[in-house]
Amino acid sequence: MNTAAEARTPGGPRRPARAVAVTGMAVTSGYGHGVDALREGIYSGVPAFVPVTRFDTARYRMGLAAQADAGLDLDTELALLTKEACKQAGLSADERAEAPVVLARHADPLVSRLPRTEQETRPISGTAQWLSQTCGLGGAGRTYINACVAASAALADAAAMIASGRHDRVVVAGGHLVDAESFTTFNAGKALAVDGRLRSFSAGRKGLLLGDGAGAVVLEAADSRPGMQPLAQLTGWGMAGDAYHVCQPHPEGLGMARAIGIALRRAGLGPADLDYVNAHGTGTPYNDAAETAALHRAFGEHAERVPVSSTKSMHGHALQAAGLVEFVICVLALQSGSLPINSGYLGPDPDCRLDLVLDSPRQREARHVLSLNAAFGGANTALVVSAA
Amino acid sequence: MTAKASELTTLARSVWSGTGDERPPNLPGFTASPFGPLIAHVADLCLTGHYGAHPAPSEDGEDTAIVLVTQLGDMATEAAVVGSVDSGKTASPLLFYQSVPSAVLGVVAARWGLGGPVICISPVEGNLEAGLELAELLVEDGSAGNVLLVLVELAVRDGEPDRAEALLVTAGAPDGGDGREAP
C-alpha cells in the first residue's frame, strides 16, 4: 500500500543524534496514585469508572468517570509526581537544576472566574513556573495546551530537545482532573458514553468516558551521566495534521498514518518490528474507524497482525494528560511482557479490523511499542517506546 | 530555557490591526469569543500574502506545521464554559470544540492544506521568541519544513485591542538577519 507516510518531507524526520532514555516516571490515574496502582488496575481488566463525586452530575446525560480521590489538587499532585519521577531517575540536585520542565494542561477554570484584569496575572504557564521552583528544576519551558495531544506533543518535543543537544534531560509533566467544565463541554457535544462503558473499536460503541490523569516522566540523553538505569527508550516520535476538519478526524486517517510513518522512520523500524499499539481509541464512532484506517494505511499487510488495545477503555480519557498516562502504560508493557486489554468489547465492527487484545492480557516479550493520540484540529502524534 | 531562534527566514507576516472593540471577520461555528476568528483571520492574511490563494501547493502544505502561541488562552470561551457550569444552564454544543485551542487550527489547516504538526503552547514570556524557538526545533528535527506561527492574546481591559500576529517561517537564516523580519 502506498502510504502518505512514505511521501513526507523532503528532509524527513531526523534520526536522533543522541538516544533518549526514560529514567523516571510517576503517575496518578483513576486507579489512584502511583505506577503500581495503574499497573494493578489495567492488568486486572476491571475499568476504573465510578460515579463522579467531585461535583454534581445530575444535570448531565451520565455521571461516570475514572475519578481518583475527589479532593485531589492538580498542582499539588503534579509536584508530588515530579519529585517521585526525579527520585526514581536518581537525579542529583545539580542535575535537576539543569532540567527544564515542560508541561501539558488546560487553562485553569478558576482563572476565568477572576475579573478580566486579574487574569493576566495568572498565565497558563504559572503551573510550570511554580513546579520548576518547587521541585528545584531548571526553569519552566513551554506549556502544551493542544488538548488530547498536549502530553504526547510535549514528550515528542522534549525528546527532540535532547536529541538535538539543547538539553541533557527534560522533565515532562501533565495533568487533567475530571472537572465540571470538561464534563459540561463533553456533555454538550454528546460525546459521553451514555451506557457507562468506553468500548474502543467495538460494535455498539457509544462514546468516551473521562478519567483523571497526571504524570511526570524524566527523559535524558542516554550518554549524559554514569550510573543511569533506563526504564525504556523513546526511539521515535512523529506529529502530523489531517488538514481536514475542525473536530473530526480524517476518515482515511491521513494525518495519523503520516505521524506513524514519521515516528517509525525516526526509530529506524518498520511495522513488523512493533509488538503492540496503545491506540488513541476514544470509543467514538468517528475516531476508532479513522484510527483503524490510519493503522491499515501505515502498516499495510501488517495492520491486522500487530496487537492493539485502547487502555482508555479502563482508565478513561485523561485529555491533556492522556499521552503521559498511556506512555507509562507502554513502558509497563515493555517491562512486564504483558499487553493490556481493550475492555468493554461487545463484538466486531467491520470498520475496526484490528488484532485487538481482548478478554485477558496477552503475554508477549515486547521490544518496541507505539503510543497514538489525536486531538481536535486534526492533530496526531505517534511515539515509539522501546525496551531499555 | 535557551533562546535559540536565529536559523529561520520569515516568508510572510500579518498583524491584526483592529482597534478598540473592532472584531475580526466572523468565523462560522466560533461565536463565543474572537479568539478563533482572530487566529483564522491573521493566518489567512499571512498565507494569502505568500501563496496568493488557498490551498498552499501540496509540496509546501504537507510539510507545514502550525504553532499557536498564547499566554492567557481563550479566556472568553473559558468564561462561557464556566458561566454554563455556574448558572446550571446547558452549554452550547459549539463550546465542545470552541473550548479546545487546537480546533480552529483545523479550519486553517483544512483551508490551506497544511499537514504538518499542530501544536498549541503557552510560554512563560515572549510569544514571538517562544514560537520561533519551537519552530526552529521542529525544522531542525525534520518534523516540518515550514511553520505557520500564530500569536494571539485577547484584551483584558475594555477599550484595549486584541492582539494577533501570524508569521510563515522556513529553514535558513536570511543574509545577516535574525529570522525575525520579513525579507
mmCIF file of C-alpha atoms in Angstrom, chain A residues 4 7-14 59-60 100-102 106-113 116-117 119-125 128-129 138-147 149 153 156-158 160-161 163-164 166-167 180-182 184-191 237 239-247 258 262 266 375-380, chain B residues 1-2 4 30 35 59 62-64 68 70-76 78-79 81-107 109-125 130 133-134 136-145 154-160 162:
data_model
loop_
_atom_site.group_PDB
_atom_site.id
_atom_site.type_symbol
_atom_site.label_atom_id
_atom_site.label_comp_id
_atom_site.label_asym_id
_atom_site.label_seq_id
_atom_site.Cartn_x
_atom_site.Cartn_y
_atom_site.Cartn_z
ATOM 1 C CA ALA A 4 1.130 9.013 2.888
ATOM 2 C CA ALA A 7 5.690 10.755 0.905
ATOM 3 C CA ARG A 8 6.563 13.133 3.700
ATOM 4 C CA THR A 9 9.065 15.924 3.953
ATOM 5 C CA PRO A 10 11.959 16.305 1.564
ATOM 6 C CA GLY A 11 14.309 16.306 4.523
ATOM 7 C CA GLY A 12 12.176 13.968 6.564
ATOM 8 C CA PRO A 13 12.458 13.131 10.226
ATOM 9 C CA ARG A 14 15.975 13.138 11.595
ATOM 10 C CA ARG A 59 -27.789 17.609 35.029
ATOM 11 C CA TYR A 60 -25.681 15.565 32.624
ATOM 12 C CA PRO A 100 13.674 22.307 32.374
ATOM 13 C CA VAL A 101 10.108 21.164 32.866
ATOM 14 C CA VAL A 102 7.627 21.179 30.006
ATOM 15 C CA HIS A 106 -5.590 23.067 30.100
ATOM 16 C CA ALA A 107 -6.181 26.589 31.343
ATOM 17 C CA ASP A 108 -7.328 26.560 34.968
ATOM 18 C CA PRO A 109 -11.105 27.234 35.043
ATOM 19 C CA LEU A 110 -10.633 29.139 38.293
ATOM 20 C CA VAL A 111 -8.729 31.831 36.407
ATOM 21 C CA SER A 112 -11.633 32.529 34.086
ATOM 22 C CA ARG A 113 -13.781 33.272 37.140
ATOM 23 C CA ARG A 116 -10.543 40.147 33.457
ATOM 24 C CA THR A 117 -7.827 42.489 34.649
ATOM 25 C CA GLN A 119 -6.437 37.139 34.617
ATOM 26 C CA GLU A 120 -3.192 38.435 33.146
ATOM 27 C CA THR A 121 -1.501 37.761 36.483
ATOM 28 C CA ARG A 122 -2.392 34.073 36.136
ATOM 29 C CA PRO A 123 -0.992 32.902 32.787
ATOM 30 C CA ILE A 124 -1.347 29.245 31.851
ATOM 31 C CA SER A 125 2.401 28.831 32.339
ATOM 32 C CA ALA A 128 5.140 25.204 35.119
ATOM 33 C CA GLN A 129 6.893 28.098 36.836
ATOM 34 C CA GLY A 138 15.950 24.251 35.669
ATOM 35 C CA GLY A 139 13.163 26.559 34.633
ATOM 36 C CA ALA A 140 9.715 26.460 33.091
ATOM 37 C CA GLY A 141 9.576 25.514 29.469
ATOM 38 C CA ARG A 142 6.548 25.525 27.221
ATOM 39 C CA THR A 143 3.117 24.510 28.475
ATOM 40 C CA TYR A 144 1.352 22.449 25.806
ATOM 41 C CA ILE A 145 -2.354 23.166 25.589
ATOM 42 C CA ASN A 146 -3.277 21.279 22.434
ATOM 43 C CA ALA A 147 -5.932 19.164 24.092
ATOM 44 C CA VAL A 149 -2.166 15.510 22.196
ATOM 45 C CA ALA A 153 3.465 16.523 21.831
ATOM 46 C CA ALA A 156 7.969 14.435 21.388
ATOM 47 C CA ASP A 157 9.388 17.939 21.659
ATOM 48 C CA ALA A 158 11.275 17.072 24.843
ATOM 49 C CA ALA A 160 13.798 16.471 20.158
ATOM 50 C CA MET A 161 15.332 18.940 22.607
ATOM 51 C CA ALA A 163 18.363 14.540 20.671
ATOM 52 C CA SER A 164 19.406 17.908 19.229
ATOM 53 C CA ARG A 166 19.784 21.501 23.584
ATOM 54 C CA HIS A 167 19.451 19.744 26.928
ATOM 55 C CA ALA A 180 -17.401 20.217 35.846
ATOM 56 C CA GLU A 181 -16.083 22.313 32.961
ATOM 57 C CA SER A 182 -14.843 19.394 30.893
ATOM 58 C CA THR A 184 -20.122 20.280 30.627
ATOM 59 C CA THR A 185 -18.485 20.600 27.214
ATOM 60 C CA PHE A 186 -18.287 16.872 26.534
ATOM 61 C CA ASN A 187 -21.899 16.519 27.623
ATOM 62 C CA ALA A 188 -22.902 19.344 25.289
ATOM 63 C CA GLY A 189 -21.052 17.663 22.442
ATOM 64 C CA LYS A 190 -22.890 14.388 23.150
ATOM 65 C CA ALA A 191 -19.503 12.702 23.333
ATOM 66 C CA TRP A 237 8.271 10.440 17.506
ATOM 67 C CA MET A 239 3.441 14.543 14.545
ATOM 68 C CA ALA A 240 1.195 15.361 11.580
ATOM 69 C CA GLY A 241 -2.078 17.080 10.817
ATOM 70 C CA ASP A 242 -5.169 15.861 8.998
ATOM 71 C CA ALA A 243 -5.842 19.186 7.217
ATOM 72 C CA TYR A 244 -9.453 18.101 7.188
ATOM 73 C CA HIS A 245 -11.884 19.402 9.830
ATOM 74 C CA VAL A 246 -12.312 21.411 12.994
ATOM 75 C CA CYS A 247 -13.166 18.417 15.171
ATOM 76 C CA ARG A 258 1.801 10.162 8.462
ATOM 77 C CA ILE A 262 7.473 9.598 10.683
ATOM 78 C CA ARG A 266 12.883 8.134 13.027
ATOM 79 C CA ALA A 375 -6.914 15.912 19.015
ATOM 80 C CA PHE A 376 -9.372 18.398 17.585
ATOM 81 C CA GLY A 377 -7.991 20.384 14.704
ATOM 82 C CA GLY A 378 -6.581 17.210 13.175
ATOM 83 C CA ALA A 379 -3.509 16.949 15.413
ATOM 84 C CA ASN A 380 -1.936 13.490 15.556
ATOM 85 C CA MET B 1 15.459 27.654 28.567
ATOM 86 C CA THR B 2 17.937 28.600 25.900
ATOM 87 C CA LYS B 4 17.856 29.983 20.082
ATOM 88 C CA PHE B 30 -16.839 30.157 16.573
ATOM 89 C CA PHE B 35 -10.059 34.094 19.723
ATOM 90 C CA GLU B 59 4.683 20.080 -1.632
ATOM 91 C CA GLU B 62 2.071 18.820 3.685
ATOM 92 C CA ASP B 63 5.345 19.961 5.203
ATOM 93 C CA THR B 64 3.970 22.982 7.093
ATOM 94 C CA LEU B 68 -0.345 28.614 18.153
ATOM 95 C CA THR B 70 -0.769 32.346 23.681
ATOM 96 C CA GLN B 71 -0.077 33.165 27.306
ATOM 97 C CA LEU B 72 -3.636 33.518 28.575
ATOM 98 C CA GLY B 73 -5.502 31.375 26.063
ATOM 99 C CA ASP B 74 -9.116 31.869 25.101
ATOM 100 C CA MET B 75 -10.477 33.420 28.283
ATOM 101 C CA ALA B 76 -13.720 34.465 26.592
ATOM 102 C CA GLU B 78 -13.478 29.714 29.124
ATOM 103 C CA ALA B 79 -15.800 32.303 30.650
ATOM 104 C CA VAL B 81 -17.947 27.422 29.809
ATOM 105 C CA VAL B 82 -17.725 28.357 33.477
ATOM 106 C CA GLY B 83 -20.813 30.533 33.002
ATOM 107 C CA SER B 84 -22.709 27.461 31.917
ATOM 108 C CA VAL B 85 -21.393 25.469 34.872
ATOM 109 C CA ASP B 86 -22.124 28.186 37.412
ATOM 110 C CA SER B 87 -25.582 29.008 36.091
ATOM 111 C CA GLY B 88 -26.647 25.414 35.647
ATOM 112 C CA LYS B 89 -27.684 26.111 32.084
ATOM 113 C CA THR B 90 -26.950 23.659 29.301
ATOM 114 C CA ALA B 91 -23.826 24.620 27.399
ATOM 115 C CA SER B 92 -23.916 25.357 23.697
ATOM 116 C CA PRO B 93 -22.756 22.330 21.699
ATOM 117 C CA LEU B 94 -20.377 24.713 19.919
ATOM 118 C CA LEU B 95 -18.388 25.039 23.144
ATOM 119 C CA PHE B 96 -17.416 21.377 22.832
ATOM 120 C CA TYR B 97 -14.835 22.255 20.204
ATOM 121 C CA GLN B 98 -14.503 26.017 20.699
ATOM 122 C CA SER B 99 -13.039 25.338 24.137
ATOM 123 C CA VAL B 100 -10.201 23.374 22.539
ATOM 124 C CA PRO B 101 -7.402 25.686 21.352
ATOM 125 C CA SER B 102 -6.333 23.416 18.513
ATOM 126 C CA ALA B 103 -9.805 23.225 16.955
ATOM 127 C CA VAL B 104 -9.601 26.457 14.984
ATOM 128 C CA LEU B 105 -6.251 25.346 13.610
ATOM 129 C CA GLY B 106 -8.179 22.584 11.880
ATOM 130 C CA VAL B 107 -10.059 25.260 9.957
ATOM 131 C CA ALA B 109 -5.167 23.552 8.055
ATOM 132 C CA ALA B 110 -8.116 22.318 6.002
ATOM 133 C CA ARG B 111 -8.460 25.566 4.056
ATOM 134 C CA TRP B 112 -4.764 25.769 3.208
ATOM 135 C CA GLY B 113 -3.891 22.072 3.107
ATOM 136 C CA LEU B 114 -1.345 22.228 5.907
ATOM 137 C CA GLY B 115 -0.449 18.709 7.054
ATOM 138 C CA GLY B 116 2.419 19.230 9.478
ATOM 139 C CA PRO B 117 2.310 19.103 13.281
ATOM 140 C CA VAL B 118 -0.490 21.035 15.007
ATOM 141 C CA ILE B 119 0.755 22.428 18.315
ATOM 142 C CA CYS B 120 -0.543 24.980 20.842
ATOM 143 C CA ILE B 121 1.733 26.311 23.548
ATOM 144 C CA SER B 122 1.668 28.806 26.369
ATOM 145 C CA PRO B 123 5.121 30.211 27.138
ATOM 146 C CA VAL B 124 6.296 31.934 30.283
ATOM 147 C CA GLU B 125 7.068 35.080 28.339
ATOM 148 C CA ALA B 130 8.931 31.093 22.204
ATOM 149 C CA GLU B 133 12.264 28.643 19.310
ATOM 150 C CA LEU B 134 9.743 25.843 18.827
ATOM 151 C CA GLU B 136 13.367 26.083 14.849
ATOM 152 C CA LEU B 137 13.217 22.844 16.840
ATOM 153 C CA LEU B 138 10.545 21.426 14.507
ATOM 154 C CA VAL B 139 12.553 22.380 11.426
ATOM 155 C CA GLU B 140 15.858 21.117 12.787
ATOM 156 C CA ASP B 141 14.201 17.891 13.925
ATOM 157 C CA GLY B 142 12.816 17.268 10.442
ATOM 158 C CA SER B 143 9.239 17.475 11.731
ATOM 159 C CA ALA B 144 8.394 20.359 9.387
ATOM 160 C CA GLY B 145 9.886 22.361 6.568
ATOM 161 C CA LEU B 154 -7.244 38.747 23.924
ATOM 162 C CA ALA B 155 -7.534 42.126 25.630
ATOM 163 C CA VAL B 156 -8.044 42.051 29.382
ATOM 164 C CA ARG B 157 -9.262 45.661 29.659
ATOM 165 C CA ASP B 158 -12.148 47.418 27.968
ATOM 166 C CA GLY B 159 -11.060 49.579 25.062
ATOM 167 C CA GLU B 160 -7.787 47.748 24.555
ATOM 168 C CA ASP B 162 -6.990 42.173 20.958
#
